[in-house]
Structure formats: structure tokens, C-alpha cells
XYZ file of C-alpha atoms in Angstrom:
463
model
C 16.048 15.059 4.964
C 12.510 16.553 4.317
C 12.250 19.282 1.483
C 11.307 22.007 3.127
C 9.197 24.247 0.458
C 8.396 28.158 1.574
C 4.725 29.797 0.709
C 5.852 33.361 -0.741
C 3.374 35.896 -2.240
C 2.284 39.276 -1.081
C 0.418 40.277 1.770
C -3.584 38.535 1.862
C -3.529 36.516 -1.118
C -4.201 32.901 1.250
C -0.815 31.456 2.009
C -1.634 30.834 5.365
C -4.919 29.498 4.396
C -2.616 26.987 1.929
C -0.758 26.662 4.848
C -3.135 25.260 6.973
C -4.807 23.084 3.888
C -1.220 21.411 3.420
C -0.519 20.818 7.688
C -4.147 19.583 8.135
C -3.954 22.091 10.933
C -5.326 25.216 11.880
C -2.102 26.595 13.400
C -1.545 29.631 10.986
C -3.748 32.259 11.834
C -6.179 33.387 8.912
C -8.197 36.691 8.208
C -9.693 39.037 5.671
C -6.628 41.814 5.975
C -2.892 41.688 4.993
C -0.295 41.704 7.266
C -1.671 38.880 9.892
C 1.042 36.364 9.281
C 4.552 38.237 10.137
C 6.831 35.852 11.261
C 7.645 32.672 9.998
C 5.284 29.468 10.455
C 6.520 26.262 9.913
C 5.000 22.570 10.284
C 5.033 18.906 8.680
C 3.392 18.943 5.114
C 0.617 16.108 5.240
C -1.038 16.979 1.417
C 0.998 15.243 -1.314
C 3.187 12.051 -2.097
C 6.309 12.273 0.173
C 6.287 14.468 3.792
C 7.790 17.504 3.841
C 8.754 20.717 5.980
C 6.150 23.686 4.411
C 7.103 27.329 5.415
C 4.186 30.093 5.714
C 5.986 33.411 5.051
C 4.073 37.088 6.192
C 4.951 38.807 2.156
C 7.228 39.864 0.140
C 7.173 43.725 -0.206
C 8.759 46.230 -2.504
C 8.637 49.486 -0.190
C 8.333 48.289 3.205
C 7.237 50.511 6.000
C 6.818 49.830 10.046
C 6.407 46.324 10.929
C 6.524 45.438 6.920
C 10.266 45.408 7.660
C 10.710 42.521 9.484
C 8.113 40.447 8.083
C 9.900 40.742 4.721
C 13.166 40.134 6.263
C 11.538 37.129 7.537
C 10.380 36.049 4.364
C 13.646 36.523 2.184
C 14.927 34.046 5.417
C 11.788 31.653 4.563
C 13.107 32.077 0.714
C 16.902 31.479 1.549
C 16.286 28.269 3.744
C 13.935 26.569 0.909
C 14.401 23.645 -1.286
C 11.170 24.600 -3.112
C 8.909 27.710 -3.430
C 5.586 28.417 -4.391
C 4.612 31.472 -5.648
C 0.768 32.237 -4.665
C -0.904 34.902 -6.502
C -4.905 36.107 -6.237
C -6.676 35.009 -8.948
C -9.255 37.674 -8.043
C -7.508 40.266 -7.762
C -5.543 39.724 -10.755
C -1.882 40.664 -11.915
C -0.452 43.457 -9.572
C 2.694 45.785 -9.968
C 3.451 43.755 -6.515
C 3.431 40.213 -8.169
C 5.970 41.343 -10.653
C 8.304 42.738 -8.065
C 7.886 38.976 -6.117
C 8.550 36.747 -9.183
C 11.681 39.350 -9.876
C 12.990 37.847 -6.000
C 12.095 34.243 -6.360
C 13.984 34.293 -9.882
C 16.844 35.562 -8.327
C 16.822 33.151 -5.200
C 17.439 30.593 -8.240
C 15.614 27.497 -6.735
C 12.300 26.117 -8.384
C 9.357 28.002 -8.275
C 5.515 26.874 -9.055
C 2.989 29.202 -9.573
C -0.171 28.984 -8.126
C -2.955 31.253 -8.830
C -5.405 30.923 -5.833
C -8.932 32.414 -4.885
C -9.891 30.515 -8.076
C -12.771 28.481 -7.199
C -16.046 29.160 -9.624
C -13.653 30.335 -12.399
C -12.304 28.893 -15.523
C -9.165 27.719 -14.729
C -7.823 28.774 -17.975
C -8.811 32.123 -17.155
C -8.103 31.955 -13.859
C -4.425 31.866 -14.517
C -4.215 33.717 -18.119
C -2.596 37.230 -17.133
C -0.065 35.436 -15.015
C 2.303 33.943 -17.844
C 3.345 37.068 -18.762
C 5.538 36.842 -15.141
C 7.344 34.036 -16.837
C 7.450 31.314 -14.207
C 5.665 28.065 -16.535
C 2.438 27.480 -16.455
C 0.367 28.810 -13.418
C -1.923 26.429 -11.405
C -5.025 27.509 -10.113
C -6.283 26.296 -6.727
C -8.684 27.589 -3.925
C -6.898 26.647 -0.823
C -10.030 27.280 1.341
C -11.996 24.644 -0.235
C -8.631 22.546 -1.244
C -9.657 22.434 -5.003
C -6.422 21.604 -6.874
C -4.267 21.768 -3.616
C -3.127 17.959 -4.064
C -2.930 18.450 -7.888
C -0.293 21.163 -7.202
C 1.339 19.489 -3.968
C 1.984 16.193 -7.160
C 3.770 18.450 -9.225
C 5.708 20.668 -6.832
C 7.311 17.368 -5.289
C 7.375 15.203 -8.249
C 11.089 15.019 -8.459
C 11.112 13.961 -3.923
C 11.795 10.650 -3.464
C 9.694 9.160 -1.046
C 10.922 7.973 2.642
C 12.531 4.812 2.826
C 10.467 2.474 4.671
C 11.895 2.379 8.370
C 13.275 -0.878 8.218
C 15.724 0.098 5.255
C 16.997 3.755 7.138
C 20.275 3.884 8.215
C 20.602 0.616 8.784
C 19.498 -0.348 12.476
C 20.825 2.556 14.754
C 18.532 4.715 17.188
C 18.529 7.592 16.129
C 18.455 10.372 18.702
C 17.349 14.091 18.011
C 18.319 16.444 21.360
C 15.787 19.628 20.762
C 15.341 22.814 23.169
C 16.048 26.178 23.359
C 19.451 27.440 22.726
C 21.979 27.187 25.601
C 19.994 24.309 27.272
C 23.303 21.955 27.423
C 22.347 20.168 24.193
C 25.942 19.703 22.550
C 27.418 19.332 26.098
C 25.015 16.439 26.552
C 26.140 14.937 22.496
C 29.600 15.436 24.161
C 28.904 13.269 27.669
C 26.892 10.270 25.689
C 30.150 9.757 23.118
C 33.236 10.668 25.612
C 34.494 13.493 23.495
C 34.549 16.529 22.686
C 32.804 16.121 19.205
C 31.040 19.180 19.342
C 31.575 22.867 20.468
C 29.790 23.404 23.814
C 29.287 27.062 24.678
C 27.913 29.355 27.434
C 27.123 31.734 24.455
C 23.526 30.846 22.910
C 23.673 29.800 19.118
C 26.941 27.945 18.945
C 24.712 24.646 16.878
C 24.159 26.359 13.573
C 23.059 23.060 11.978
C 21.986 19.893 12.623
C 24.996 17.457 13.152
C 25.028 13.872 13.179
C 27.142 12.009 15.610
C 27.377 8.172 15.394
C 28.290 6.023 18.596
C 27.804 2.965 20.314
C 27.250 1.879 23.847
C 25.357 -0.920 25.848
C 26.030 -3.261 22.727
C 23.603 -0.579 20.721
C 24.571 1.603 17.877
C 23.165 5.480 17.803
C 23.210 8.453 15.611
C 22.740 11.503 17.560
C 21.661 14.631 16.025
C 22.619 17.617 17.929
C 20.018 20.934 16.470
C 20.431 24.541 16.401
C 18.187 25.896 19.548
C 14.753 27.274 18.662
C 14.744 30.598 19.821
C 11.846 32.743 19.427
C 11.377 34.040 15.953
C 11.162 38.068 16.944
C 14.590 37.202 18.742
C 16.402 35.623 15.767
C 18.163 38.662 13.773
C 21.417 36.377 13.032
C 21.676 35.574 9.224
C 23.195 32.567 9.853
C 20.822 31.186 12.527
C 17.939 31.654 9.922
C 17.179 27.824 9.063
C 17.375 26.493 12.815
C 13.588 25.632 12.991
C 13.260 23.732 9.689
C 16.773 21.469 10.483
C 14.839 21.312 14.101
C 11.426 19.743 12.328
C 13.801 18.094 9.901
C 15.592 16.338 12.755
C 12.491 15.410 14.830
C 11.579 13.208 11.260
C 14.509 11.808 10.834
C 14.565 10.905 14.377
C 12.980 7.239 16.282
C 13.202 9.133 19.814
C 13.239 12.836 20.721
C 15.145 14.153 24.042
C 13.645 17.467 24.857
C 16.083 19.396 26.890
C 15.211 22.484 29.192
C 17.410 24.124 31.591
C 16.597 23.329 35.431
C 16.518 27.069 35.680
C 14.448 28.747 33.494
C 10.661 28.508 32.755
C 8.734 26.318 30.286
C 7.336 29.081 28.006
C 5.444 29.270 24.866
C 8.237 28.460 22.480
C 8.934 25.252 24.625
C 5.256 24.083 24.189
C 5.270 25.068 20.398
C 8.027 22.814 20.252
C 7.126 19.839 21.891
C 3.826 20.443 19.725
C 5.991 19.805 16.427
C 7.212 16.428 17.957
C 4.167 15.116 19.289
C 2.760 16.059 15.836
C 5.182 14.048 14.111
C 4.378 10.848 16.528
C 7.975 10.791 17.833
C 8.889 8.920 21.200
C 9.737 11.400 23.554
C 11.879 11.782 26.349
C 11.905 15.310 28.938
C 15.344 15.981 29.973
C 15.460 18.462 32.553
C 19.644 19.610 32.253
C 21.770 21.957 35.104
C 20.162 19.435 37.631
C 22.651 19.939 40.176
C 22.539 23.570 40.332
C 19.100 23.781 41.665
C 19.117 23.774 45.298
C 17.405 20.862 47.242
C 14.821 23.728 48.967
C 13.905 24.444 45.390
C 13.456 21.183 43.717
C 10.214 20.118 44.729
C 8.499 23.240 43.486
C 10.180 23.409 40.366
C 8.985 19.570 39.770
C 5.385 20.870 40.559
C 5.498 23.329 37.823
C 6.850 21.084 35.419
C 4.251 18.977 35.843
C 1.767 21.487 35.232
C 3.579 22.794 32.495
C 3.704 19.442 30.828
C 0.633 18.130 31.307
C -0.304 17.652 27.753
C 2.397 15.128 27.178
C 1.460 12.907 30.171
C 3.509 9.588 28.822
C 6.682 11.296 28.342
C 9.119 10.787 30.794
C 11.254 12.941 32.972
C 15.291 12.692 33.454
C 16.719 15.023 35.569
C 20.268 15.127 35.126
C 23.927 17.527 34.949
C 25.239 16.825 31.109
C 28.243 18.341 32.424
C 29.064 15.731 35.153
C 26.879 12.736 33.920
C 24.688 12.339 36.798
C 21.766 10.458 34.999
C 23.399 10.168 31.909
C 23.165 6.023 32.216
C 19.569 5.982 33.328
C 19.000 8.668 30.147
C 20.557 6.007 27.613
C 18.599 2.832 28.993
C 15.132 5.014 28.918
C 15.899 5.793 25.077
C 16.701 1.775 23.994
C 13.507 1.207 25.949
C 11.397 4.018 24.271
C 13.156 2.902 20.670
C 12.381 -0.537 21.322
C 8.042 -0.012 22.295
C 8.382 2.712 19.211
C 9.460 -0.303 16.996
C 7.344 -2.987 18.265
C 5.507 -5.367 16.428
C 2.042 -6.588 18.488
C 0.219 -9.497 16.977
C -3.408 -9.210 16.177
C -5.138 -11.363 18.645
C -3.125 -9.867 21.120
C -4.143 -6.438 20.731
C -8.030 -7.859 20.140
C -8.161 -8.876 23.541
C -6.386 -6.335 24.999
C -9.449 -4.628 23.460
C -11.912 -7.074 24.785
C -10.940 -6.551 27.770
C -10.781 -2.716 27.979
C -14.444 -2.333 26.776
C -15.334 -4.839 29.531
C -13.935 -2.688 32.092
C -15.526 0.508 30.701
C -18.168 0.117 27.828
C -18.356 2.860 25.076
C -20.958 5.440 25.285
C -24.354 5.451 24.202
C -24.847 7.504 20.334
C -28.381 7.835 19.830
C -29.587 5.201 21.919
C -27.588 2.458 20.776
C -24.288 1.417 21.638
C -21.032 1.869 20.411
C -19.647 -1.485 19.246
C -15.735 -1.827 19.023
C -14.864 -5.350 17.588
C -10.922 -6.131 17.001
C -7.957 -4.880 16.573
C -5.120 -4.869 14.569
C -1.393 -2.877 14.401
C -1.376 -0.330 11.343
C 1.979 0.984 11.881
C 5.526 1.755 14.040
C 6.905 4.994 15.181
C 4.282 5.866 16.647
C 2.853 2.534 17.539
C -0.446 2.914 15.434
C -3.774 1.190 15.982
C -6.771 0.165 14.017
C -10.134 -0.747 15.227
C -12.992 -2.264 13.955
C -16.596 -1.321 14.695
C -19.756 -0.116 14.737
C -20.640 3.163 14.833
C -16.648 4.459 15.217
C -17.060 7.881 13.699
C -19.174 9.087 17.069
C -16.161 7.254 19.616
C -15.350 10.741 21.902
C -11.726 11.748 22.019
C -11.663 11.213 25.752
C -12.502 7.153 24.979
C -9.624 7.238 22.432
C -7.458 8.510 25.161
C -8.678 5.491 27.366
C -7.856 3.217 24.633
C -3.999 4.524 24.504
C -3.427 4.496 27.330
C -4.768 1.006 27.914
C -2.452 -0.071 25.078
C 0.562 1.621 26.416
C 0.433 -0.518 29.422
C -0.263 -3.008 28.107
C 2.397 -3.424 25.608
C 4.912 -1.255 27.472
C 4.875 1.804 25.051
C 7.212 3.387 26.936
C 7.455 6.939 25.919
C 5.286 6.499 23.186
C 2.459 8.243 21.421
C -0.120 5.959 20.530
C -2.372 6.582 17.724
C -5.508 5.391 17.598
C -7.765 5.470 14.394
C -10.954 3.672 13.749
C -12.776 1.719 10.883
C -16.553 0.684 10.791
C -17.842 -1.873 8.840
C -17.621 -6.048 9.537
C -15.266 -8.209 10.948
C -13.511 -9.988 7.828
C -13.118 -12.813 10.202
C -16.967 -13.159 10.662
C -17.164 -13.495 7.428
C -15.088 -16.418 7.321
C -16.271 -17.959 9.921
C -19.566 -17.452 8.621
C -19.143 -19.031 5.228
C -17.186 -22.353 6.783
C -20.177 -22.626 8.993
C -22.496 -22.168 5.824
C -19.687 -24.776 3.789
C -20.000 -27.244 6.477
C -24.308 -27.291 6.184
C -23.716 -27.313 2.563
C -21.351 -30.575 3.071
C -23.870 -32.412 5.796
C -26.622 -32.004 3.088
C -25.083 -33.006 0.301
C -23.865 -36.251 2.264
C -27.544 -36.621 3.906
C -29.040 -36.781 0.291
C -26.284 -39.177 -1.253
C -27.196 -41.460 1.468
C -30.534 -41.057 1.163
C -30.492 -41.747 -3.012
C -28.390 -45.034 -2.283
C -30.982 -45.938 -0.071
């Protein structure tokens, strides 16, 4: 599983400013005043040698008062579900009565803790992080997460002792492996329960029953599968259960672990906020992904095509993903649900030769050219695969760093059906400079010349 490593500190001193530096994202909201972040924020780590699960945290207070409460409850939760914690400090403001009291909780949580001493850019660094030994905590590391200086620096050390992923060839040897995410209550164990023909794990009415992330091997259709069956994501202001405290990192930790993603929702509720955050984390991570729309056959027929509409507005932003509407309970459309995820495994997984993707290309720029960028045109020249789950794809060209986001989106989608990336996320990147294969071709023209010469004037001497 990812490390998951928690940002602690107290209030305004940038963790969600490191937060967003380590995600590559902007999803943590930042400003100039404590108390902004309150509830926990969570995402994939993208800064450093191995992936992990990072954790932005409100503050740790000593005398809490009003909504300080929570958001240091939530925090000692951030703390208690951590493999790894970094301790941020201001550099600016120096050593505060508060610091002491937070390195006095982190000691006690007795997992390893960096220091890092931010706000530091334009200062010695020796300076930067002299009054902080005194808290005892090994040498601190000064950074300035708003610029990124020393962010990767830190991110080296803090996960030096990770091992990396195993490439995905070498995982678990060659099952599809199946994360079921949603809300709690949704049907997700009931559904773990219909796919393996027991009762392997508890199915409730009551929400919360999943308090981890369980792993359920099985076979059927001549495949093998590990199903992993997570804790429901409830809204954070809603979760006041100890126990239920780590469901959102095992979620994120499952969605990695995972080739293909079934995202359950209940045919009777809306899709809310908390929904979309969630599908968010596992188009983020580039996982296949599969809608399954559960409690099918409760919904009367009257209602059905309305509720279809709305899903489809609601859902809009995941346009390739697929939707199953079936009863986990009775196992209407639990066959067609099991063929969809071999298929989306399989396009996840697939391997597409070179000059097969080139003139896939070819043929997609014939059909719609590239814009103009400053009066010349955009010039897109092969293609090759970079990578599997997601399907990844490089480009060569000219002028790549001005192609718009709504021509990558053409190109995707061009690929996907194509090459029958069912279910898929396709990622796109680009890379300018020459064709490598011009070049050769270029210098076996220029050999061949060399050759004809060469044989023109031996001919010529021996006549």
C-alpha cells in the first residue's frame, strides 16, 4: 500500500501550500490567515521517489476554542492514520510556545517525524532552521513550499526508507484487481458478496459496517480477481466515529492498488459533492472506471428515465466511463458488470505498437488539422505508447507546448476508439523536437550518396 504521510503544524505556517506543491494540484485552499484548512485534505503525492497518500491537516492547537475543536480533532485523526509526519514550522516567524506544544504530540504519536522549517526562501538555511533543534526532532530542513525550494530534497529523505512500486507486470501476479468505492451504504460489500457466492463480508443496512479495506480473491469466466471492498467516504464534517477515521486514505490507497475502479451510487439518492470529489481522486490516479448505479430494481419504471437524465448531467466530466445499472442483492446485471471489467482491464493493459498508433495519428490530423499558433501551424508527427494503466501517449512535434486542451481531448478520444480503450482514461502528453526516424532515414539516404560516389570515382581512377 501507499505511505500515507500527514502535514501537521499550527495554524498558517503553509501546509496547504506544501500540500498543493507535493499533489501538483491546487485543490487545498490557500490564504494569508489561519484557520482556512479545517478538515482533512487528502490526495496522491506526485513530488518524490515512490507515490504516496499526503494528508493536509487544519493545526494542531493547545487551547482550542469554537471551530478550533474539530479541526484539531481532525488533525490528531490525520496524525493517528499516518505512516509518516512532517512537522512544518515558520521559519519567519520563528520558534513559538505553539511549536513546542506540537512536537510534544507528534513525539507521543511515536511514528517518524521530519522537520521542516518553511517560509525560508532568501535566508540562510543554517539560520533558517537554528532555533528549531532545541525541539529535538533531528535536524530541521528548510524549504519554501510556494516557490518549491527544497520540497523534493525533503520529499528524498522523508521516503527514503519506501520501496518503490513494483512494476505492474510483477504485482500480484496476474489478477484484476477490483476496487468497489462510494458512499457508505451504497451496496458495496453486498455486491463483493454476489461476484464470489458468499457471504465473505458483512453486508449491512447500517452505514459504516467496511471499516477497512478488505481483499477478496476469486475467480470466474476462466479469470482470477482480487476485490477490494473500502470503507464508504462519507463527508468529513459527518465522520465523528474514531474508528471510521482512516476510510479516505485506505479509499485512495485502494484506487492505487487497483487496475479498474467500480464506482457505486445508490439508484436513490443524488450525486453530490462528495461523489464528484471522489470520482476526482480516481480519475486523478488514471484508473479504468466503471459507474455502477446499485438498488436498480427499486426505482420505479415512471422514474427511471429522469433519474438517467440527471446522471448524465451529473457525470458529464467522466464521459468514457460506463454505466451498469444493476440490484447487487438479486444479481440482475451482475454478469454484464464482470465482462465490462475484463474488457476495461484488458484496454487498461494493452500494448499498441508504434506505427499503429502513428497512423492512427495521421489520420486524425487529416480529419481535423491542429490550430494555427502565431501564424504557423501546429505540426504533430508520430506517435508512440509511454505507458499502461492509464493507456499513456506520446507525441512528437512541432510547436506541442501551444496544442489546446480541447485538441488533446480530440486526440483521446480518437485513440479510445480506435484501440477500444474501453473505460479508459487516456493520457496524452507531448514532446517537440525531430523525428529520430528522420534522422535515420536521413543519414542512409546521405550513406547511400556517399557509397554511389565513392564507386563513381573508383571507376573513374581504373579508367
Amino acid at each position: 500500500m501507499l505511505p500515507v504521510v500527514a502535514l501537521v503544524g499550527r495554524p498558517n505556517v503553509g501546509k496547504s501550500t506544501l500540500f498543493n506543491r507535493l499533489t501538483g494540484t491546487r485543490d487545498a485552499i490557500v490564504a494569508d490567515m489561519p484557520g482556512v484548512t479545517r478538515d482533512r485534505q487528502y490526495g496522491f503525492g506526485r513530488l518524490g521517489p515512490v507515490p504516496y497518500v499526503v494528508v493536509d491537516t487544519g493545526g494542531l492547537v493547545e487551547h482550542p476554542a469554537g471551530l478550533e475543536t474539530p479541526m484539531r480533532a481532525q488533525t490528531e485523526r490525520a496524525v493517528a492514520e499516518a505512516d509518516l509526519l512532517i512537522f512544518i514550522a515558520d521559519a519567519r516567524a520563528g520558534l513559538t510556545s505553539q511549536d513546542h506544544f506540537v512536537a510534544r504530540e507528534l513525539r507521543r504519536a511515536g511514528k517518524p517525524v521530519f522537520l521542516a522549517v518553511n517560509k525560508a526562501e532568501g535566508l540562510d538555511t543554517a539560520m533558517a532552521g537554528a532555533d528549531f533543534h532545541s525541539l529535538g526532532l533531528g535536524e530541521p530542513i528548510a524549504i519554501a513550499s510556494a516557490h518549491g525550494d527544497g520540497c523534493r530534497e525533503m520529499m528524498d529523505l522523508v521516503l527514503a526508507d519506501c520501496e518503490p512500486e513494483a512494476p505492474s507486470d510483477a504485482v500480484e501476479e496476474r489478477a484484476i484487481r477490483i476496487a468497489i468505492i462510494g458512499r457508505p451504504n451504497v451496496g458495496k460489500s453486498t455486491l463483493v458478496n454476489r461476484l464470489i457466492g458468499e457471504e465473505r463480508v458483512i453486508a449491512s443496512e447500517t452505514p459504516g459496517t467496511t471499516r477497512d479495506s478488505i481483499f477478496v480473491p476469486f475467480s470466474r469466466d476462466d479469470r482470477d480477481f482480487v476485490l477490494i471492498d473500502t470503507a464508504g467516504i462519507r463527508r468529513r464534517s459527518k465522520v465523528d466515529d474514531e474508528v471510521e477515521r482512516a476510510s479516505v486514505a485506505k479509499t485512495l490507497q485502494a484506487i492505487d492498488k487497483a487496475h479498474v475502479v467500480i464506482f457505486m451510487v445508490d439508484a436513490h439518492d443524488v450525486i453530490g459533492e462528495q461523489d464528484a470529489s471522489v470520482l476526482g481522486l480516481a480519475l486523478q490516479r488514471g484508473r479504468a472506471l466503471l459507474i455502477v448505479i446499485n438498488k436498480w430494481d427499486g426505482v420505479p419504471q415512471d422514474q427511471r428515465t429522469d433519474i438517467q437524465r440527471q446522471l448524465d448531467l451529473k457525470l458529464d466530466f467522466v464521459p468514457y466511463a460506463p454505466q451498469h445499472f444493476i440490484s447487487a442483492r438479486h444479481g440482475t446485471g451482475v454478469g454484464e458488470l464482470v465482462q465490462a471489467t475484463i474488457r476495461a482491464y484488458d484496454a487498461a493493459m494493452r500494448d499498441i505498437p508504434t506505427p499503429l498508433l502513428s497512423k492512427a495519428l495521421e489520420r486524425a490530423v487529416q480529419q481535423h488539422q491542429p490550430p494555427m499558433v502565431r501564424g504557423r501551424r501546429i505540426k504533430l508527427r508520430y506517435a508512440h505508447q509511454g505507458g499502461r494503466n492509464p493507456p499513456r501517449i506520446i507525441i512528437h512535434g512541432n510547436q506541442t507546448k501551444d496544442v489546446p486542451e480541447s485538441y488533446t481531448r480530440y486526440l483521446a478520444n480518437v485513440f479510445r476508439r480506435e484501440f477500444d480503450l474501453f473505460a479508459s482514461p487516456v493520457a496524452v502528453e507531448y514532446r517537440g523536437g525531430k523525428n529520430p526516424y528522420d534522422t535515420a532515414r536521413k543519414t542512409g539516404h546521405e550513406t547511400i550518396k556517399k557509397n554511389r560516389a565513392k564507386a563513381s570515382r573508383t571507376r573513374g581512377r581504373r579508367g
